[in-house]
Amino acid sequence: MTRYIPEALPAFQHTWRIACREAEGLADVRDRLFAEAPTLEQLMRLGEDKALADRIEAFGSRFTRLQDQLGEKTLPRLLALFGSSPKALLDALHAAERLGVVSSVEGWLALRALRNRLVHEYIESPDDLLQGLQAAEPAAAYLLATVD
């Protein structure tokens, strides 16, 4: 991956702008959600606290969108700038790790598992939701650091 492909720049720039907007949105909702970290008691009354429920929903949505944007579009298009076109996410992550864009493939895969948990698993237990949120706060910081 040493040759630069200038024709790939417009596609990368487009996805980069989207990733930056998604990162701003995630940082904003993360700051509002975790300004005072949600407690188990608050999560037990989540049906009554629509503002908190909305912040949690927005956080999960923005976390997911940023990770999807980075993993499925931005990283592959960044790699395309250097003549690489990995077909699978895992291959793209390994190439991005070699470039220093992501610090750890395993860390990224753990983020992916958390993303799936936040999005695909309906969390009925306030305890499970609290654990998920506690794991998601530093995970969001990792995604934002990746963009930085």
PDB file of C-alpha atoms in Angstrom:
ATOM      1  CA  MET A   1       0.000   0.000   0.000  1.00  0.00           C
ATOM      2  CA  THR A   2       2.429   2.661  -1.090  1.00  0.00           C
ATOM      3  CA  ARG A   3       0.994   4.220  -4.202  1.00  0.00           C
ATOM      4  CA  TYR A   4      -1.383   7.127  -3.949  1.00  0.00           C
ATOM      5  CA  ILE A   5      -4.527   7.020  -6.097  1.00  0.00           C
ATOM      6  CA  PRO A   6      -5.744  10.624  -6.528  1.00  0.00           C
ATOM      7  CA  GLU A   7      -8.958   9.508  -8.230  1.00  0.00           C
ATOM      8  CA  ALA A   8     -10.047   7.990  -4.916  1.00  0.00           C
ATOM      9  CA  LEU A   9      -9.845  11.315  -3.076  1.00  0.00           C
ATOM     10  CA  PRO A  10     -13.349  12.709  -3.802  1.00  0.00           C
ATOM     11  CA  ALA A  11     -15.073   9.569  -2.486  1.00  0.00           C
ATOM     12  CA  PHE A  12     -12.915   9.622   0.635  1.00  0.00           C
ATOM     13  CA  GLN A  13     -13.532  13.337   1.198  1.00  0.00           C
ATOM     14  CA  HIS A  14     -17.274  12.776   0.993  1.00  0.00           C
ATOM     15  CA  THR A  15     -17.289   9.982   3.558  1.00  0.00           C
ATOM     16  CA  TRP A  16     -14.829  11.885   5.750  1.00  0.00           C
ATOM     17  CA  ARG A  17     -17.162  14.891   5.947  1.00  0.00           C
ATOM     18  CA  ILE A  18     -20.008  12.582   6.963  1.00  0.00           C
ATOM     19  CA  ALA A  19     -17.832  10.871   9.599  1.00  0.00           C
ATOM     20  CA  CYS A  20     -16.872  14.260  11.046  1.00  0.00           C
ATOM     21  CA  ARG A  21     -20.532  15.312  11.291  1.00  0.00           C
ATOM     22  CA  GLU A  22     -21.439  11.999  12.910  1.00  0.00           C
ATOM     23  CA  ALA A  23     -18.571  12.430  15.382  1.00  0.00           C
ATOM     24  CA  GLU A  24     -19.793  15.908  16.333  1.00  0.00           C
ATOM     25  CA  GLY A  25     -23.281  14.528  16.943  1.00  0.00           C
ATOM     26  CA  LEU A  26     -21.974  11.633  19.020  1.00  0.00           C
ATOM     27  CA  ALA A  27     -19.754  13.918  21.107  1.00  0.00           C
ATOM     28  CA  ASP A  28     -22.687  16.239  21.759  1.00  0.00           C
ATOM     29  CA  VAL A  29     -25.118  13.557  22.910  1.00  0.00           C
ATOM     30  CA  ARG A  30     -22.398  11.732  24.856  1.00  0.00           C
ATOM     31  CA  ASP A  31     -21.635  14.917  26.779  1.00  0.00           C
ATOM     32  CA  ARG A  32     -25.317  15.480  27.535  1.00  0.00           C
ATOM     33  CA  LEU A  33     -25.992  11.853  28.479  1.00  0.00           C
ATOM     34  CA  PHE A  34     -22.967  11.389  30.699  1.00  0.00           C
ATOM     35  CA  ALA A  35     -22.781  14.891  32.217  1.00  0.00           C
ATOM     36  CA  GLU A  36     -24.312  13.121  35.185  1.00  0.00           C
ATOM     37  CA  ALA A  37     -23.982   9.416  34.469  1.00  0.00           C
ATOM     38  CA  PRO A  38     -27.335   7.655  34.452  1.00  0.00           C
ATOM     39  CA  THR A  39     -27.992   5.664  37.606  1.00  0.00           C
ATOM     40  CA  LEU A  40     -29.750   2.356  38.033  1.00  0.00           C
ATOM     41  CA  GLU A  41     -32.606   4.162  39.764  1.00  0.00           C
ATOM     42  CA  GLN A  42     -33.059   6.483  36.760  1.00  0.00           C
ATOM     43  CA  LEU A  43     -32.979   3.563  34.343  1.00  0.00           C
ATOM     44  CA  MET A  44     -35.609   1.748  36.398  1.00  0.00           C
ATOM     45  CA  ARG A  45     -37.901   4.746  35.783  1.00  0.00           C
ATOM     46  CA  LEU A  46     -36.909   5.213  32.144  1.00  0.00           C
ATOM     47  CA  GLY A  47     -40.510   4.931  30.966  1.00  0.00           C
ATOM     48  CA  GLU A  48     -41.304   8.062  32.944  1.00  0.00           C
ATOM     49  CA  ASP A  49     -38.185  10.051  31.997  1.00  0.00           C
ATOM     50  CA  LYS A  50     -38.692  10.666  28.299  1.00  0.00           C
ATOM     51  CA  ALA A  51     -35.769  13.122  28.079  1.00  0.00           C
ATOM     52  CA  LEU A  52     -33.311  10.517  29.374  1.00  0.00           C
ATOM     53  CA  ALA A  53     -34.842   7.840  27.158  1.00  0.00           C
ATOM     54  CA  ASP A  54     -34.405  10.146  24.155  1.00  0.00           C
ATOM     55  CA  ARG A  55     -30.748  10.845  25.033  1.00  0.00           C
ATOM     56  CA  ILE A  56     -30.039   7.124  25.388  1.00  0.00           C
ATOM     57  CA  GLU A  57     -31.723   6.428  22.056  1.00  0.00           C
ATOM     58  CA  ALA A  58     -29.826   9.258  20.351  1.00  0.00           C
ATOM     59  CA  PHE A  59     -26.540   8.077  21.849  1.00  0.00           C
ATOM     60  CA  GLY A  60     -27.052   4.509  20.619  1.00  0.00           C
ATOM     61  CA  SER A  61     -28.084   5.698  17.179  1.00  0.00           C
ATOM     62  CA  ARG A  62     -25.166   8.083  16.764  1.00  0.00           C
ATOM     63  CA  PHE A  63     -22.668   5.560  18.145  1.00  0.00           C
ATOM     64  CA  THR A  64     -23.912   3.042  15.598  1.00  0.00           C
ATOM     65  CA  ARG A  65     -23.913   5.472  12.694  1.00  0.00           C
ATOM     66  CA  LEU A  66     -20.380   6.651  13.402  1.00  0.00           C
ATOM     67  CA  GLN A  67     -19.022   3.141  13.723  1.00  0.00           C
ATOM     68  CA  ASP A  68     -20.811   2.053  10.561  1.00  0.00           C
ATOM     69  CA  GLN A  69     -19.600   5.129   8.689  1.00  0.00           C
ATOM     70  CA  LEU A  70     -16.001   4.569   9.734  1.00  0.00           C
ATOM     71  CA  GLY A  71     -15.887   0.804   9.270  1.00  0.00           C
ATOM     72  CA  GLU A  72     -17.979   0.387   6.165  1.00  0.00           C
ATOM     73  CA  LYS A  73     -17.187   3.540   4.211  1.00  0.00           C
ATOM     74  CA  THR A  74     -14.461   5.830   5.533  1.00  0.00           C
ATOM     75  CA  LEU A  75     -11.755   3.249   6.290  1.00  0.00           C
ATOM     76  CA  PRO A  76     -12.188   1.384   2.989  1.00  0.00           C
ATOM     77  CA  ARG A  77     -12.100   4.659   1.056  1.00  0.00           C
ATOM     78  CA  LEU A  78      -9.034   5.804   2.972  1.00  0.00           C
ATOM     79  CA  LEU A  79      -7.326   2.542   2.067  1.00  0.00           C
ATOM     80  CA  ALA A  80      -8.396   2.992  -1.559  1.00  0.00           C
ATOM     81  CA  LEU A  81      -6.363   6.216  -1.592  1.00  0.00           C
ATOM     82  CA  PHE A  82      -3.315   3.990  -1.210  1.00  0.00           C
ATOM     83  CA  GLY A  83      -4.303   1.347  -3.708  1.00  0.00           C
ATOM     84  CA  SER A  84      -5.800  -1.145  -1.294  1.00  0.00           C
ATOM     85  CA  SER A  85      -9.310  -2.508  -1.655  1.00  0.00           C
ATOM     86  CA  PRO A  86     -10.036  -5.046   1.065  1.00  0.00           C
ATOM     87  CA  LYS A  87     -13.337  -6.802   0.573  1.00  0.00           C
ATOM     88  CA  ALA A  88     -14.050  -7.742   4.196  1.00  0.00           C
ATOM     89  CA  LEU A  89     -14.241  -5.474   7.233  1.00  0.00           C
ATOM     90  CA  LEU A  90     -11.640  -7.572   9.032  1.00  0.00           C
ATOM     91  CA  ASP A  91      -9.152  -7.102   6.190  1.00  0.00           C
ATOM     92  CA  ALA A  92      -9.809  -3.353   6.174  1.00  0.00           C
ATOM     93  CA  LEU A  93      -9.283  -3.203   9.936  1.00  0.00           C
ATOM     94  CA  HIS A  94      -5.966  -5.031   9.701  1.00  0.00           C
ATOM     95  CA  ALA A  95      -4.802  -2.635   6.982  1.00  0.00           C
ATOM     96  CA  ALA A  96      -5.993   0.370   9.013  1.00  0.00           C
ATOM     97  CA  GLU A  97      -4.155  -0.968  12.065  1.00  0.00           C
ATOM     98  CA  ARG A  98      -0.942  -1.234  10.051  1.00  0.00           C
ATOM     99  CA  LEU A  99      -1.380   2.420   9.045  1.00  0.00           C
ATOM    100  CA  GLY A 100      -2.029   3.423  12.653  1.00  0.00           C
ATOM    101  CA  VAL A 101      -5.571   4.595  11.900  1.00  0.00           C
ATOM    102  CA  VAL A 102      -7.064   2.145  14.403  1.00  0.00           C
ATOM    103  CA  SER A 103      -5.057   1.104  17.409  1.00  0.00           C
ATOM    104  CA  SER A 104      -6.350  -2.447  17.632  1.00  0.00           C
ATOM    105  CA  VAL A 105      -8.372  -4.762  15.425  1.00  0.00           C
ATOM    106  CA  GLU A 106      -9.529  -6.618  18.530  1.00  0.00           C
ATOM    107  CA  GLY A 107     -10.610  -3.353  20.145  1.00  0.00           C
ATOM    108  CA  TRP A 108     -12.581  -2.435  17.042  1.00  0.00           C
ATOM    109  CA  LEU A 109     -14.271  -5.840  17.005  1.00  0.00           C
ATOM    110  CA  ALA A 110     -15.201  -5.370  20.668  1.00  0.00           C
ATOM    111  CA  LEU A 111     -16.747  -2.030  19.702  1.00  0.00           C
ATOM    112  CA  ARG A 112     -18.658  -3.795  16.968  1.00  0.00           C
ATOM    113  CA  ALA A 113     -20.029  -6.313  19.481  1.00  0.00           C
ATOM    114  CA  LEU A 114     -21.055  -3.467  21.786  1.00  0.00           C
ATOM    115  CA  ARG A 115     -22.672  -1.678  18.847  1.00  0.00           C
ATOM    116  CA  ASN A 116     -24.667  -4.801  18.049  1.00  0.00           C
ATOM    117  CA  ARG A 117     -25.684  -5.100  21.675  1.00  0.00           C
ATOM    118  CA  LEU A 118     -26.843  -1.482  21.803  1.00  0.00           C
ATOM    119  CA  VAL A 119     -28.780  -1.754  18.554  1.00  0.00           C
ATOM    120  CA  HIS A 120     -29.980  -5.292  18.080  1.00  0.00           C
ATOM    121  CA  GLU A 121     -30.619  -6.513  21.571  1.00  0.00           C
ATOM    122  CA  TYR A 122     -33.597  -5.000  23.250  1.00  0.00           C
ATOM    123  CA  ILE A 123     -32.380  -4.363  26.767  1.00  0.00           C
ATOM    124  CA  GLU A 124     -35.218  -5.075  29.149  1.00  0.00           C
ATOM    125  CA  SER A 125     -33.150  -5.107  32.307  1.00  0.00           C
ATOM    126  CA  PRO A 126     -32.084  -1.768  33.803  1.00  0.00           C
ATOM    127  CA  ASP A 127     -28.950  -3.544  35.095  1.00  0.00           C
ATOM    128  CA  ASP A 128     -28.039  -4.687  31.568  1.00  0.00           C
ATOM    129  CA  LEU A 129     -28.758  -1.233  30.181  1.00  0.00           C
ATOM    130  CA  LEU A 130     -26.543   0.367  32.828  1.00  0.00           C
ATOM    131  CA  GLN A 131     -23.698  -2.052  32.042  1.00  0.00           C
ATOM    132  CA  GLY A 132     -24.089  -1.376  28.330  1.00  0.00           C
ATOM    133  CA  LEU A 133     -24.009   2.385  28.844  1.00  0.00           C
ATOM    134  CA  GLN A 134     -20.990   2.135  31.129  1.00  0.00           C
ATOM    135  CA  ALA A 135     -19.161   0.186  28.415  1.00  0.00           C
ATOM    136  CA  ALA A 136     -20.367   2.517  25.668  1.00  0.00           C
ATOM    137  CA  GLU A 137     -19.043   5.742  27.184  1.00  0.00           C
ATOM    138  CA  PRO A 138     -15.330   4.839  26.775  1.00  0.00           C
ATOM    139  CA  ALA A 139     -16.140   3.093  23.491  1.00  0.00           C
ATOM    140  CA  ALA A 140     -17.548   6.375  22.171  1.00  0.00           C
ATOM    141  CA  ALA A 141     -14.355   8.112  23.268  1.00  0.00           C
ATOM    142  CA  TYR A 142     -12.380   5.543  21.244  1.00  0.00           C
ATOM    143  CA  LEU A 143     -14.479   6.189  18.137  1.00  0.00           C
ATOM    144  CA  LEU A 144     -14.053   9.932  18.540  1.00  0.00           C
ATOM    145  CA  ALA A 145     -10.304   9.503  19.004  1.00  0.00           C
ATOM    146  CA  THR A 146     -10.223   7.453  15.794  1.00  0.00           C
ATOM    147  CA  VAL A 147     -11.787  10.361  13.931  1.00  0.00           C
ATOM    148  CA  ASP A 148      -9.354  12.783  15.557  1.00  0.00           C
TER     149      ASP A 148
END
